[in-house]
Coordinates of C-alpha atoms in Angstrom, one line a residue:
M1 CA -14.9 43.5 -14.2
A2 CA -18.8 42.8 -13.7
R3 CA -20.0 42.7 -10.2
D4 CA -22.4 40.1 -10.8
G5 CA -19.5 37.5 -11.1
A6 CA -16.1 36.2 -9.4
I7 CA -13.9 39.2 -9.6
I8 CA -10.2 37.6 -11.2
S9 CA -7.7 39.5 -10.3
V10 CA -3.8 38.1 -9.1
S11 CA -1.4 40.4 -9.3
D12 CA 1.2 38.2 -7.3
D13 CA 1.8 35.8 -4.8
V14 CA 1.8 37.8 -1.5
G15 CA -1.5 39.8 -1.5
L16 CA -4.0 39.7 0.6
L17 CA -6.1 36.5 -0.1
R18 CA -9.8 37.4 -1.1
D19 CA -10.9 34.3 -2.5
V20 CA -9.8 31.1 -3.7
L21 CA -10.5 27.6 -5.1
V22 CA -10.3 24.2 -3.0
Q23 CA -11.2 20.8 -4.2
G24 CA -11.7 18.4 -1.2
P25 CA -10.7 14.7 -0.8
V26 CA -14.1 13.5 -2.3
C27 CA -16.7 15.1 -4.1
Q28 CA -19.3 17.0 -1.9
A29 CA -21.3 18.7 -4.4
P30 CA -24.9 19.6 -3.1
G31 CA -27.2 16.8 -4.0
A32 CA -24.1 14.2 -4.4
P33 CA -23.4 12.5 -1.7
A34 CA -20.2 11.2 -0.9
W35 CA -18.7 7.8 -0.4
V36 CA -15.7 6.8 1.2
D37 CA -13.9 3.7 1.2
G38 CA -14.4 2.6 4.6
D39 CA -13.0 5.1 6.8
A40 CA -9.9 5.8 5.2
G41 CA -11.0 9.1 3.9
V42 CA -12.2 10.6 7.4
P43 CA -9.3 12.2 8.3
A44 CA -8.5 13.9 5.0
L45 CA -12.3 14.6 5.0
R46 CA -12.2 16.4 8.5
Q47 CA -8.7 18.0 8.1
H48 CA -9.8 19.6 4.6
A49 CA -13.3 21.2 6.2
L50 CA -11.2 22.5 9.3
F51 CA -8.5 24.1 6.8
V52 CA -11.4 25.5 4.6
R53 CA -12.7 26.6 8.4
E54 CA -9.6 29.1 9.0
L55 CA -9.4 30.7 5.2
E56 CA -12.6 31.5 6.1
R57 CA -12.3 33.0 9.5
A58 CA -9.5 34.6 7.8
G59 CA -12.0 36.6 5.7
V60 CA -11.1 34.4 2.4
T61 CA -14.3 33.4 0.2
V62 CA -13.4 30.1 -0.3
R63 CA -15.0 28.4 -3.6
H64 CA -15.2 24.4 -4.0
L65 CA -14.5 23.5 -7.4
D66 CA -16.9 20.0 -7.2
A67 CA -19.8 22.6 -6.7
L68 CA -18.9 25.1 -9.2
L69 CA -18.8 21.9 -11.8
C70 CA -22.7 20.9 -10.7
S71 CA -23.9 24.4 -11.3
A72 CA -21.9 24.1 -14.7
L73 CA -23.9 21.0 -15.2
A74 CA -27.2 21.9 -14.6
F75 CA -26.7 23.4 -18.2
A76 CA -27.0 20.6 -21.3
D77 CA -24.0 22.2 -23.3
A78 CA -21.8 21.9 -20.4
R79 CA -23.1 18.3 -19.8
D80 CA -22.3 17.1 -23.7
W81 CA -18.8 19.3 -23.8
I82 CA -17.1 17.7 -20.5
V83 CA -18.7 14.2 -21.1
E84 CA -17.5 14.0 -24.9
R85 CA -14.3 15.2 -23.9
R86 CA -13.7 12.9 -20.6
V87 CA -15.5 10.0 -22.3
G88 CA -13.5 10.9 -25.6
A89 CA -10.2 10.3 -23.3
Y90 CA -11.2 6.8 -22.2
E91 CA -13.1 5.6 -25.6
G92 CA -10.6 4.6 -27.7
S93 CA -11.7 2.2 -30.4
R94 CA -14.8 0.9 -28.1
R95 CA -18.2 0.8 -30.7
R96 CA -20.6 2.3 -28.4
G97 CA -19.0 5.8 -27.2
L98 CA -22.1 7.6 -28.7
E99 CA -24.8 5.4 -26.4
I100 CA -22.5 5.9 -23.4
T101 CA -21.9 9.7 -23.8
G102 CA -25.5 10.0 -24.6
W103 CA -26.4 7.9 -21.5
M104 CA -24.1 10.3 -19.6
S105 CA -25.0 13.6 -20.5
E106 CA -28.7 12.6 -19.5
Q107 CA -27.9 11.9 -16.1
P108 CA -28.8 14.5 -13.1
A109 CA -26.1 16.6 -12.8
A110 CA -25.6 15.9 -9.3
A111 CA -24.9 12.6 -10.3
L112 CA -22.8 13.2 -13.4
T113 CA -20.8 15.5 -10.8
R114 CA -19.8 12.3 -8.8
F115 CA -19.2 10.4 -11.5
L116 CA -16.4 13.0 -13.0
M117 CA -14.9 13.6 -9.9
D118 CA -14.9 10.2 -7.8
G119 CA -15.3 8.1 -10.8
M120 CA -18.0 5.7 -12.4
P121 CA -17.4 2.1 -12.0
V122 CA -18.2 0.0 -14.6
S123 CA -21.0 -1.7 -12.5
A124 CA -23.0 1.9 -12.6
L125 CA -23.1 1.5 -16.6
P126 CA -27.0 0.7 -17.2
P127 CA -28.0 -2.7 -18.1
G128 CA -28.7 -2.0 -21.8
L129 CA -25.0 -1.7 -22.4
D130 CA -22.5 -4.7 -22.2
R131 CA -20.6 -3.8 -19.2
E132 CA -18.3 -6.4 -20.5
T133 CA -17.0 -4.3 -23.1
Y134 CA -15.9 -1.7 -20.8
G135 CA -14.8 -3.6 -17.9
T136 CA -11.2 -3.4 -18.9
G137 CA -8.7 -4.3 -16.4
E138 CA -6.8 -1.6 -17.5
Q139 CA -9.1 0.6 -15.8
D140 CA -9.0 -1.8 -12.5
G141 CA -13.1 -2.1 -12.9
W142 CA -13.5 2.0 -13.7
F143 CA -15.1 2.8 -16.8
L144 CA -14.0 6.7 -15.6
P145 CA -11.4 6.5 -13.1
P146 CA -11.0 9.1 -9.9
L147 CA -9.7 12.0 -10.7
A148 CA -6.4 11.9 -8.7
G149 CA -4.4 14.8 -7.0
M150 CA -7.4 16.9 -7.3
T151 CA -6.9 18.4 -3.8
Q152 CA -3.7 20.0 -5.1
V153 CA -5.5 22.3 -7.0
R154 CA -2.9 25.2 -7.6
A155 CA -0.8 22.2 -9.6
G156 CA -3.6 22.5 -12.0
L157 CA -5.1 26.4 -12.7
R158 CA -3.4 29.7 -12.1
F159 CA -4.7 32.8 -12.5
I160 CA -2.1 35.5 -13.0
D161 CA -3.5 39.2 -13.3
D162 CA -6.6 38.7 -15.3
G163 CA -5.5 35.6 -17.2
A164 CA -5.9 31.8 -16.5
V165 CA -3.2 29.3 -16.8
V166 CA -5.0 25.7 -17.4
C167 CA -2.4 23.4 -16.7
P168 CA -2.4 20.1 -18.6
M169 CA 0.0 17.6 -17.7
Q170 CA 1.2 14.7 -20.0
R171 CA -0.8 12.0 -18.3
D172 CA -4.4 11.2 -19.5
V173 CA -5.5 11.5 -15.7
S174 CA -4.1 15.1 -16.0
R175 CA -5.6 16.2 -18.9
A176 CA -8.9 14.8 -17.5
S177 CA -8.4 17.1 -14.7
A178 CA -7.7 19.8 -16.7
I179 CA -10.6 19.4 -18.9
T180 CA -13.2 19.2 -15.5
I181 CA -11.4 22.9 -14.4
S182 CA -11.8 23.8 -18.3
T183 CA -15.4 22.7 -18.0
V184 CA -16.0 24.6 -14.8
L185 CA -14.2 28.1 -16.0
N186 CA -16.0 28.0 -19.0
F187 CA -19.7 27.2 -17.7
A188 CA -20.1 27.8 -14.0
P189 CA -22.8 30.4 -13.4
L190 CA -20.1 31.9 -10.8
F191 CA -18.0 33.1 -13.9
D192 CA -20.3 34.1 -16.3
E193 CA -19.9 37.9 -16.1
S194 CA -16.1 37.8 -15.1
K195 CA -13.6 38.7 -17.3
F196 CA -10.9 36.7 -17.9
E197 CA -8.9 35.2 -20.7
F198 CA -7.0 32.0 -21.2
W199 CA -3.3 32.0 -21.9
L200 CA -2.7 28.8 -22.2
S201 CA -5.9 26.6 -23.1
S202 CA -9.8 26.8 -22.6
D203 CA -9.9 22.6 -23.2
G204 CA -7.9 20.1 -21.5
A205 CA -8.3 17.8 -24.0
D206 CA -6.2 19.5 -26.7
R207 CA -3.0 17.8 -26.9
S208 CA -1.2 20.5 -28.7
C209 CA -0.9 22.8 -25.5
P210 CA 2.3 22.3 -23.8
P211 CA 2.4 20.7 -20.3
I212 CA 2.8 22.9 -17.4
D213 CA 2.7 22.7 -13.4
G214 CA 0.7 25.7 -11.7
R215 CA 3.9 25.2 -8.8
D216 CA 6.6 26.0 -11.3
I217 CA 4.9 29.7 -11.6
A218 CA 5.7 32.0 -9.1
M219 CA 4.8 35.8 -8.8
P220 CA 6.7 38.1 -6.0
G221 CA 5.2 41.2 -6.7
G222 CA 6.7 44.4 -8.3
L223 CA 6.1 42.9 -12.3
I224 CA 8.6 40.0 -11.6
C225 CA 7.7 36.2 -13.1
V226 CA 9.9 33.5 -12.1
G227 CA 9.1 30.0 -14.2
A228 CA 10.7 26.8 -13.7
I229 CA 12.1 24.4 -16.4
T230 CA 10.6 20.8 -14.7
R231 CA 9.9 17.4 -15.8
A232 CA 6.1 18.8 -15.5
S233 CA 6.5 22.2 -17.2
G234 CA 8.6 22.9 -20.3
V235 CA 10.2 25.7 -22.4
Q236 CA 7.4 26.0 -24.9
A237 CA 4.2 26.5 -22.4
L238 CA 6.6 29.1 -20.4
S239 CA 7.4 31.3 -23.4
E240 CA 3.4 31.2 -24.4
L241 CA 2.8 32.5 -20.9
A242 CA 5.7 35.0 -21.1
A243 CA 4.2 36.2 -24.3
S244 CA 0.8 36.6 -22.6
L245 CA 2.4 38.6 -19.7
F246 CA 4.3 40.8 -22.2
R247 CA 1.4 41.7 -24.4
K248 CA -0.5 42.8 -21.2
D249 CA 2.4 44.5 -19.7
Q250 CA 5.6 45.0 -21.5
G251 CA 7.0 46.3 -17.7
Y252 CA 7.5 42.5 -16.8
T253 CA 10.9 41.1 -15.9
I254 CA 10.8 37.1 -16.3
F255 CA 13.5 34.9 -15.3
W256 CA 13.4 30.8 -16.2
V257 CA 15.4 28.6 -13.7
D258 CA 16.3 25.4 -15.1
L259 CA 15.6 22.8 -12.1
T260 CA 16.1 19.6 -13.9
A261 CA 19.0 19.0 -13.1
T262 CA 18.8 20.1 -9.5
G263 CA 17.0 17.0 -8.0
C264 CA 14.2 19.7 -7.0
A265 CA 10.6 18.8 -8.5
C266 CA 9.0 22.2 -8.8
L267 CA 9.6 25.7 -8.0
D268 CA 7.6 26.0 -5.2
D269 CA 10.0 23.4 -3.5
C270 CA 12.8 26.0 -3.2
F271 CA 11.2 29.7 -3.8
I272 CA 8.6 30.9 -2.2
P273 CA 7.5 34.0 -2.0
L274 CA 6.1 35.5 1.7
D275 CA 6.0 39.3 0.7
R276 CA 7.6 41.3 -1.8
D277 CA 10.6 41.4 0.5
C278 CA 10.7 38.3 2.1
V279 CA 11.2 34.8 0.5
L280 CA 11.8 31.3 1.5
V281 CA 14.5 29.8 -0.5
D282 CA 17.2 26.9 -0.8
S283 CA 20.1 28.7 -2.5
E284 CA 21.5 25.2 -2.7
V285 CA 18.9 24.0 -5.1
L286 CA 18.7 27.6 -6.8
G287 CA 22.8 27.8 -7.2
R288 CA 22.7 24.9 -8.8
A289 CA 20.3 26.0 -11.2
R290 CA 20.9 27.5 -14.6
T291 CA 18.7 31.1 -15.0
Y292 CA 17.8 32.6 -18.0
V293 CA 15.8 36.4 -18.9
V294 CA 13.3 36.3 -21.1
H295 CA 12.8 39.2 -23.5
A296 CA 10.2 40.4 -25.7
N297 CA 9.7 43.0 -28.7
R298 CA 7.5 46.0 -28.8
H299 CA 4.8 43.9 -30.2
G300 CA 4.9 41.9 -26.8
I301 CA 5.7 38.5 -28.3
T302 CA 9.1 36.7 -26.6
L303 CA 11.9 37.5 -28.5
T304 CA 14.7 36.1 -26.9
V305 CA 16.2 34.0 -24.0
E306 CA 19.5 34.7 -22.4
P307 CA 21.8 33.2 -19.9
C308 CA 21.4 35.0 -16.8
G309 CA 25.1 36.6 -16.2
Q310 CA 24.5 36.3 -12.2
P311 CA 23.5 33.8 -9.9
F312 CA 19.6 33.9 -9.7
L313 CA 19.0 34.9 -6.4
E314 CA 21.6 38.2 -7.2
A315 CA 19.7 38.5 -10.5
F316 CA 16.4 38.6 -8.5
A317 CA 17.6 41.1 -5.7
R318 CA 18.6 43.2 -8.8
A319 CA 14.8 43.2 -10.3
A320 CA 13.5 43.9 -7.0
R321 CA 14.8 47.7 -7.6
G322 CA 16.8 48.5 -4.3
R323 CA 14.3 46.1 -2.1
D324 CA 16.0 45.0 1.3
L325 CA 15.1 41.5 0.6
C326 CA 14.9 39.3 3.5
L327 CA 16.0 35.4 2.3
I328 CA 14.8 33.2 4.8
D329 CA 17.4 30.1 3.8
V330 CA 16.7 26.8 3.8
R331 CA 20.6 25.8 3.5
D332 CA 21.5 28.4 6.7
Q333 CA 19.5 26.1 8.8
A334 CA 20.1 22.8 11.0
D335 CA 17.9 19.7 11.5
P336 CA 14.8 20.0 12.5
V337 CA 14.4 23.1 11.5
R338 CA 16.1 22.7 8.1
T339 CA 13.7 20.2 7.1
A340 CA 10.6 21.4 8.8
L341 CA 11.5 24.9 6.5
G342 CA 11.9 23.1 3.3
R343 CA 8.5 21.3 3.7
L344 CA 6.7 24.6 5.1
A345 CA 5.1 25.6 1.8
P346 CA 2.6 27.6 3.9
V347 CA -0.7 29.4 2.4
V348 CA 0.2 33.3 2.2
L349 CA -2.9 35.3 3.6
S350 CA -1.3 38.6 3.3
P351 CA 2.1 40.1 3.4
R352 CA 4.3 38.0 6.1
R353 CA 1.1 36.0 7.5
I354 CA 0.7 32.6 6.8
L355 CA -1.6 29.4 7.3
A356 CA 1.0 26.3 8.1
F357 CA 0.8 22.5 9.2
E358 CA 1.5 22.0 12.6
E359 CA 4.0 19.1 11.5
H360 CA 6.2 21.8 10.5
H361 CA 6.7 23.4 14.3
A362 CA 10.2 23.4 14.2
A363 CA 10.5 26.0 12.1
F364 CA 8.5 28.7 13.6
A365 CA 10.4 30.4 15.9
L366 CA 13.1 31.2 12.9
L367 CA 9.7 32.7 10.7
E368 CA 8.4 34.6 13.7
R369 CA 12.1 35.8 14.2
H370 CA 12.0 37.3 10.6
G371 CA 8.6 39.1 11.3
I372 CA 6.5 36.4 9.8
E373 CA 2.7 35.4 11.7
I374 CA 1.8 32.0 12.0
V375 CA -2.6 32.9 11.6
A376 CA -3.1 29.4 12.3
A377 CA -1.3 25.7 12.3
L378 CA -3.6 22.5 11.4
D379 CA -3.4 19.2 11.2
G380 CA -2.0 18.4 8.0
S381 CA -1.2 14.6 8.2
A382 CA -4.0 13.3 5.9
L383 CA -3.5 16.2 3.4
S384 CA -0.3 16.7 2.8
R385 CA 1.8 15.6 -0.7
G386 CA 5.1 14.3 0.4
G387 CA 4.8 16.3 3.9
R388 CA 4.4 19.3 2.5
G389 CA 2.3 22.2 3.6
P390 CA -1.1 23.3 2.0
R391 CA 0.2 25.6 -0.6
D392 CA -1.1 23.7 -3.1
L393 CA -4.7 23.1 -1.4
V394 CA -5.5 26.6 -2.9
T395 CA -5.5 28.5 -5.9
A396 CA -6.2 32.1 -5.9
L397 CA -9.0 33.7 -7.5
R398 CA -8.6 37.2 -6.0
A399 CA -5.5 38.2 -4.8
E400 CA -5.0 42.2 -3.7

């Protein structure tokens, strides 16, 4: 890896966190003043700023997606690349698409960043264009709707070793997010000298790329990868990811856990490594899931997928090669500890050291008895997804 670029290296989910990517509730790129709907966004902005401050206090370098996008859009080829793909996703049969893309590509980087992140209302189109043509009710007055869920950046981008997994999902808005992330990785100067490969897609507009959610991938260390089959992540995407891992290292042990019949939305809701020998689990959910083991041939291409001959947690313990595993099991607890533990979803700063939301304080004593240090507990009431902890708010660029 060249020293001038960001060092991309994430061997597992439990190493010392060095460098992360985040995105705030609204665009705050340099030179792009954010707009907030009244005071509705103020608590989220304040809480996200405190969250970033705690990460930095813990020694983590924090990169902001909107700032990196703005740096990329200083270059004409980056502006053309993203505008063509983002506008094309909504343009359909509109007759004046070329005029729109040309006008957008000429906008200052800061203004275009705000349009692409926080949305571009039809009223922002120049008077020379027929605004009524673009003011269709299906977009509720938006030419480009705001990107939804970008604070949950882990769902859209994961780095594993030195490979980038850009995570397009089925909905158009999710693909717009993937296009935006891809623009940053392809064009932001921070990544100019970084050496990483795209393992699924470098272009979120590619509809042939199978859907996947970054929250359905766990790397608990020791060359073990766990992928979940869910409504958001299909077998095809997991197969391509497995093939990429096997090409890199034949020593990987890869499990697939089928959560589609369990009522569990993603792997992060039932399996979170806190250390190489300590995992937060919901054995009730995992016990209902079908588990598979993925093997590869000598060329590193996925060869066979076999049903696992034992329950997943037993197979995982065996794959851990004799480690004395500590399983902190949601099922073993009574409320309010059970509910708090099930929604904990912390950021792992280093082995057994976590950043959590104070809303889950009922689980803290149990965690501390298992040797887990709560480095900081923050107010996350305006940031959490379904009452979950801050895990989704970061994606690691470097962890050792």
